[in-house]
Structure formats: structure tokens, C-alpha cells
């Protein structure tokens, strides 16, 4: 039974429900109390112990239904008279499969002949457990596992019997029936292995793909992967949010917290010796994100904006601007419309023409005049290729003087900077940091640092 | 072995359900199972769900069922251990030092030298930080309750993260550390409920220590039973209609779906107005019992006749 439970937990983990060891122990002790026999009761119990968010619950119920379709039902089916060795009808996992599964070789033939599907299911299930089907990872392993399950069930003896029978009387109807039964068994076992594979690898593939996507340069991501990327961005953003929303610091100024001061000073006879101040609110940074939306940089811009707006809980004050030939504010669109729509609108309105860094940065300075102060972080995302025009180094320097910091993210690899019309060097003089930002991982790291500087 | 266990557990769960029903709380299987598990494993229950589905009510009902007092702690931002766990009685402590000062002369009479005086002082009990000067707050009260208690920590999501972390020791081992006194263990394990409206994500560490019960809006049948138990005077046809109406409201795209408590309020309102069936005029007039946003009311207003029709047919 513990084996079944741990297999089930493995399935849950494959469906990206986080189950800790402590929780699996809880589940085991809960099952000790509740037992396995009532399906609904079992489901409720496990869902309360193992799945702890509404999303997890949904995934849990799906997994439960798939996992326990054939795995258990045992409590019920045990009542069907079975010719197994122990009449108790609880064929637990056969220990260390020494003599094959609970059903020996002769047993298989008998079982097939009787056509007792419940018993057969049981035999299949125990055989599958005995060959540790939960370790299946790739579809190429299917054949191997089908073979192993069949062997575990004693197919070899069956084959031998079949062969012997066929040799004696090739045309006997008995032989044909045996063949047919074997065929059917084969089908059943393949179906079983397929189901198991689906169960245990459901999320392994997506996990792998997500990992790859995180490292792929953003400019090279296919249209078809955008949806995955968006969920991925949200996931990363959520993690950062929970990481940074926990930070608070005790202020050294503000209002005196009388109650706590008194309390801390009881030891000094009530003399106010150590003072305690009321906490002030966490200082959230103001962010001005400026994105080049021309050509190839647009792809990276899209993800940066998506990232920033997914973190509105820790970064509530984000103003965003887009530019190529001209610059304009796009904050409202991202706050009111779904990301895709906002992006499309941005590209359509500001994404035309060749980039003009000089004009755009001057315009930025004019538009953000009131917001440039010591709490503001300016993030500029662009390749700094201004088509040999004015790169706007003057304007950027003036901005830099007034704000907390300027971070420049360049989607081009470092070796491409300052080649051709790239004015990175001139602009870098007025930046606190210049970073390559090509993949989602790099993007995450940078946003993380911005949020950390925030609190 | 498992069979015997399972049916015993089944009986216990059904008994809990029955017990709740007599006190007027209609519990689904999930809720009864959670209460049973909490008793059997002595684990706290974290209850989540939309507002107004009876999360707090569950704790009240459990306290009635177990016949144990309910101790409630309402969480809010800035709640700290001084308000949740214990507080020293400063006034008394200060008085005590005053008294001590006056008596000091008598005490020290005959003592020669500093050493002897100090030794004398040490013979004295250290009462300054003792339970006499301790003012218990809800959590400590729950630990000290002799015959056990039902502890309700309401809206844990409103408290700060620090407070959440501070609860961990209590929830894990039913004990609490007071720096000046040491560890205080529960006299008898209390049944603990935590409720959350999900305004923020609860930390994993806390979740791991709790059973997690999600109470969704009840389905049609369950809600009918709830109304029948809470507003028994209501005619069954009207109850049918009313629940159907509310259920279809929840399916609509509105800001705040009506909760069970609002359904009950509405049922009482209709009863007061001697209604025998849902009529568009009546519904429109009383819609503000169910819906709490003007925009929602306006949205639903137009659809009322069609919805009533559907509710009566379905």
C-alpha cells in the first residue's frame, strides 16, 4: 500500500504539484486512519493532505481519477471470487517478484481462459508495479516495458504451452483461441503501459521544454512557443514577487511605538531606554522602462514588458515607453489590456521606421521630467544602433544625473557592441550598468536585482 | 485491517456530519472528513474559499459539536505576539518593584556586606517574570484551556509574514516559547482552524503543517439543504426557485458572486415579505440583498425575468 501511495505521489509531482516529504508522511498516517476502501473518502483525505492550493486541487483530482482507474478499485473487486493464492483478496505487491507475480505461469493461462477481467487487471497491475513502471520516461521505452510486464505475468510459460499445443495439433480450435487470448493480453498490456507513461511523464516534457526555452535567445523563439513563454514569464515573475514581498525593514525614524517601547523597557524599571519606532512602509521603486521596438529588439522588449507588468505587486509604479523613430508612452495599454493586445498595439503605433536614439531620449527626458528623482530606476532596452545619427548621449547623461540608476540592457552579445553603428560605448558612460540580455534567464536575473534594490 | 478501519472512519465521519446538522451547519463530505482527520491526526485545518461560504461558521459549529469553548483570534496587519499570545502586566510589575524597594530594607536587615545581601536576594523567588504577571491572549488561552478548546485564527492572510512564521511552532507542536519563561506546552491539544480569503499567498511552511480544506460555493442540492435548515419556514417550491436563481447568478460575469450567507439573508427577506414565488418586481426590489455592487445590480436587472423562468423550470 505504501508503494501505491508513493507511486501516486510521484504522479502528483510529475503534474507539478509540490509534495514535501513531511506531507507524504502525513498522507500515510492519514490513510492509516481512513483506509483505502471508500473511494470518495480516500480522495477527500488525500486532497486535503497533499494538494494545498486551488490549482493544485484541480490537478490533483485529475491525477486521482487517472491513477486510480485501474490501480485500486481493489477493495471492490476483491469481492469477485478470485482464484488467487490468498483468498483474502488483497493481493498486495508481490514481494520481490521471485516466483513471478502472484499469478504463476500456469496461472496466466488459467486466468486468460477464465476471462476474469478483474483478476487479470489485478495481475497486470501487480506485474506493472513489480517492473517499476513508474520509472518510465520516454516513449521509446514502451516496448521494453510491455515486454517486461508480460514476462512478469508469466508469458513465457504461456508461450511454451502454446507452442507445445500448436506442435501437437496445429489446427485445433484450442490453439487458435490461445493465440487470440494472447493477442488481447498484448493489447491490454500496451494500453496499460501507455496510460502509465502518460501519467508519469505528463509534465516531464513540458518541464524539459521550459528549461530549454529559458536558455534560448529571445529573438529566436518561435511564434508557437509564445504561449508557453508567457506562462513561463508569469511563473518566474510570481516567484520573484513572493521572494521580494517578504522583505521589510525596521525604520529608525517615524512615530514612536509607545506600547512596544514600554514593553522593551520594563527591565529598566519603566525608564524609556530603548526606543522602538513604528515601521514605515516599504519603499517601492519607480521604474521607467524604455524599449526599442524596432526590428529584432522588439522580441526582447515584449518579454521585458511582460515581465515588469507581471510583477505589479512588488513593482507597482512602472511607466513604460516604446520608441523607434519616435517615442511614446504605452503604460496605459499594458495596464488595461491583455498583454498580447497591448504588445500588438505598441508595435503598430511605435514600431515603424529606423531608430532615432537622440530624438527619443530627448523626448523621454521631456515626458518624464516630473518623475525623475532619486527613487527612479530607468531601464533602457535597445541595441544602441542609431544609424550613425546622434545617439543621445547628452540627454541620457542629464537623465542619469537625476535618477537613482540607469540600466542598459542590450540584446546583442558583447562582442557585437561598438561595431558598425552601435554607439554603446558613448551611452554606457551614463549608465550604472550595462548588461547583455538575450535569454529569459538573464532577464529574470536582472529583474530580480531591480526588485531587490527596491526593498 | 484496512476494511475495519475504513468503515470505522466512515462511521465517524457520518457521525460528525450528523452532529453538525443538529446544530444547523450542513457540512459536505469534504468538510466532515477534514474535521475527522484533524481530530485523528491532531493537525490544524487551513480553510480557504470565497467569502461567505461558512469558513468561520465551521469553527463555531465544531466548537458546539465538541462542546469546547471557541477562542477566536482575528488577524489584521500589524498583529503581533503581544496581542496574539501574551503581554506582561506592566502596571503590576512596576508596582511590584515599588513594593520590593520598600521592603528591601526589612529584607536586608542583618546582612553584612554586599555578598550576603546578594545571597539573600537570590533566595527570593524571581516573580517579576512569572505567570502571575502574564496576561494571556487568545493563543496562550487556547494552550492553557484545561479541557481543550477550538482555536479559530481568522483571516490569516491579513496578518504579516512574521506572524505567520511565529505561528509555525504553535501549529507543529502545540507549544510556544516565551523568552522569559521557557516553553509552554498545550495542556490538551486544541482543535485549530485557520481561515484565509486568499488576499495573499500563504507560505509553504505554514501550508505544509496544515490540512488544506477548500470550501467552494455549494452545489444546488447542498445549498437547498442549507436554506432548509436555516430558514425552515420557507416553502419548498420557493426555496427551489430561489436557490436556482442564486446558482445561475454565480454563473454570471459579475464582480462579487452572492455567498451562502447572502442566500440565507435573501431567503429571510422573502419570508418577511410573504412571497410565495419569485416575481420580477419582487426580485428587483430585493436584489440589493444579494448583490453588493451597483454595476452588478444594473447588469442583472435586465435579465431577471429570463433568469426566474430558468430557475423555475430547471
PDB file of C-alpha atoms in Angstrom, chain A residues 70 83-84 94 96-113 115-133 144-161 181-193 195:
ATOM      1  CA  UNK A  70      -7.083   0.653 -12.604  1.00  0.00           C
ATOM      2  CA  UNK A  83      -8.557 -17.966  -7.653  1.00  0.00           C
ATOM      3  CA  UNK A  84      -5.517 -16.277  -6.262  1.00  0.00           C
ATOM      4  CA  UNK A  94       4.221  -9.404  -4.727  1.00  0.00           C
ATOM      5  CA  UNK A  96      10.486  -9.140  -4.836  1.00  0.00           C
ATOM      6  CA  UNK A  97       8.805 -10.947  -7.705  1.00  0.00           C
ATOM      7  CA  UNK A  98      10.742 -14.152  -7.081  1.00  0.00           C
ATOM      8  CA  UNK A  99       8.186 -16.556  -8.477  1.00  0.00           C
ATOM      9  CA  UNK A 100       6.841 -14.059 -10.921  1.00  0.00           C
ATOM     10  CA  UNK A 101       3.760 -12.177  -9.847  1.00  0.00           C
ATOM     11  CA  UNK A 102       1.072 -13.657  -7.683  1.00  0.00           C
ATOM     12  CA  UNK A 103      -0.102 -15.346 -10.808  1.00  0.00           C
ATOM     13  CA  UNK A 104       2.355 -18.003 -11.897  1.00  0.00           C
ATOM     14  CA  UNK A 105       2.910 -19.168 -15.455  1.00  0.00           C
ATOM     15  CA  UNK A 106       0.207 -21.755 -15.302  1.00  0.00           C
ATOM     16  CA  UNK A 107      -1.877 -19.153 -13.556  1.00  0.00           C
ATOM     17  CA  UNK A 108      -1.737 -16.879 -16.561  1.00  0.00           C
ATOM     18  CA  UNK A 109      -3.147 -19.465 -18.897  1.00  0.00           C
ATOM     19  CA  UNK A 110      -5.829 -20.250 -16.409  1.00  0.00           C
ATOM     20  CA  UNK A 111      -6.586 -16.617 -15.901  1.00  0.00           C
ATOM     21  CA  UNK A 112      -6.860 -15.970 -19.609  1.00  0.00           C
ATOM     22  CA  UNK A 113      -9.038 -18.966 -20.061  1.00  0.00           C
ATOM     23  CA  UNK A 115     -11.655 -14.497 -18.815  1.00  0.00           C
ATOM     24  CA  UNK A 116     -11.959 -12.961 -15.362  1.00  0.00           C
ATOM     25  CA  UNK A 117     -11.073  -9.434 -16.369  1.00  0.00           C
ATOM     26  CA  UNK A 118     -10.914  -8.134 -12.834  1.00  0.00           C
ATOM     27  CA  UNK A 119      -8.370 -10.701 -11.767  1.00  0.00           C
ATOM     28  CA  UNK A 120      -6.468 -10.119 -14.971  1.00  0.00           C
ATOM     29  CA  UNK A 121      -6.391  -6.405 -14.319  1.00  0.00           C
ATOM     30  CA  UNK A 122      -5.068  -7.072 -10.886  1.00  0.00           C
ATOM     31  CA  UNK A 123      -2.371  -9.356 -12.195  1.00  0.00           C
ATOM     32  CA  UNK A 124      -1.395  -6.758 -14.751  1.00  0.00           C
ATOM     33  CA  UNK A 125      -1.263  -4.047 -12.159  1.00  0.00           C
ATOM     34  CA  UNK A 126       0.932  -6.011  -9.808  1.00  0.00           C
ATOM     35  CA  UNK A 127       3.198  -7.018 -12.653  1.00  0.00           C
ATOM     36  CA  UNK A 128       3.480  -3.393 -13.696  1.00  0.00           C
ATOM     37  CA  UNK A 129       4.425  -2.416 -10.183  1.00  0.00           C
ATOM     38  CA  UNK A 130       6.914  -5.220  -9.946  1.00  0.00           C
ATOM     39  CA  UNK A 131       8.783  -3.975 -13.015  1.00  0.00           C
ATOM     40  CA  UNK A 132       8.712  -0.450 -11.561  1.00  0.00           C
ATOM     41  CA  UNK A 133       6.838   1.127 -14.354  1.00  0.00           C
ATOM     42  CA  UNK A 144      10.659  -2.692 -23.286  1.00  0.00           C
ATOM     43  CA  UNK A 145       8.153  -2.154 -20.523  1.00  0.00           C
ATOM     44  CA  UNK A 146       5.417  -4.045 -22.351  1.00  0.00           C
ATOM     45  CA  UNK A 147       7.807  -6.966 -22.700  1.00  0.00           C
ATOM     46  CA  UNK A 148       8.775  -6.808 -19.030  1.00  0.00           C
ATOM     47  CA  UNK A 149       5.223  -6.699 -17.812  1.00  0.00           C
ATOM     48  CA  UNK A 150       4.342  -9.691 -19.963  1.00  0.00           C
ATOM     49  CA  UNK A 151       7.339 -11.594 -18.667  1.00  0.00           C
ATOM     50  CA  UNK A 152       6.445 -10.762 -15.139  1.00  0.00           C
ATOM     51  CA  UNK A 153       2.991 -12.124 -15.735  1.00  0.00           C
ATOM     52  CA  UNK A 154       4.489 -15.405 -16.952  1.00  0.00           C
ATOM     53  CA  UNK A 155       4.076 -15.077 -20.671  1.00  0.00           C
ATOM     54  CA  UNK A 156       6.996 -17.400 -21.247  1.00  0.00           C
ATOM     55  CA  UNK A 157       5.253 -20.389 -19.730  1.00  0.00           C
ATOM     56  CA  UNK A 158       2.191 -19.495 -21.650  1.00  0.00           C
ATOM     57  CA  UNK A 159       4.172 -19.336 -24.876  1.00  0.00           C
ATOM     58  CA  UNK A 160       5.723 -22.675 -24.171  1.00  0.00           C
ATOM     59  CA  UNK A 161       2.322 -24.199 -23.609  1.00  0.00           C
ATOM     60  CA  UNK A 181      -6.166 -14.531 -25.972  1.00  0.00           C
ATOM     61  CA  UNK A 182      -2.520 -13.727 -26.164  1.00  0.00           C
ATOM     62  CA  UNK A 183      -3.232 -11.023 -28.704  1.00  0.00           C
ATOM     63  CA  UNK A 184      -5.802  -9.488 -26.460  1.00  0.00           C
ATOM     64  CA  UNK A 185      -3.467  -9.624 -23.496  1.00  0.00           C
ATOM     65  CA  UNK A 186      -0.801  -7.904 -25.538  1.00  0.00           C
ATOM     66  CA  UNK A 187      -3.206  -5.126 -26.414  1.00  0.00           C
ATOM     67  CA  UNK A 188      -4.264  -4.713 -22.824  1.00  0.00           C
ATOM     68  CA  UNK A 189      -0.727  -4.523 -21.576  1.00  0.00           C
ATOM     69  CA  UNK A 190       0.263  -1.969 -24.228  1.00  0.00           C
ATOM     70  CA  UNK A 191      -2.717   0.133 -23.268  1.00  0.00           C
ATOM     71  CA  UNK A 192      -1.711  -0.129 -19.637  1.00  0.00           C
ATOM     72  CA  UNK A 193       1.854   0.926 -20.366  1.00  0.00           C
ATOM     73  CA  UNK A 195      -1.628   5.035 -19.657  1.00  0.00           C
TER      74      UNK A 195
END
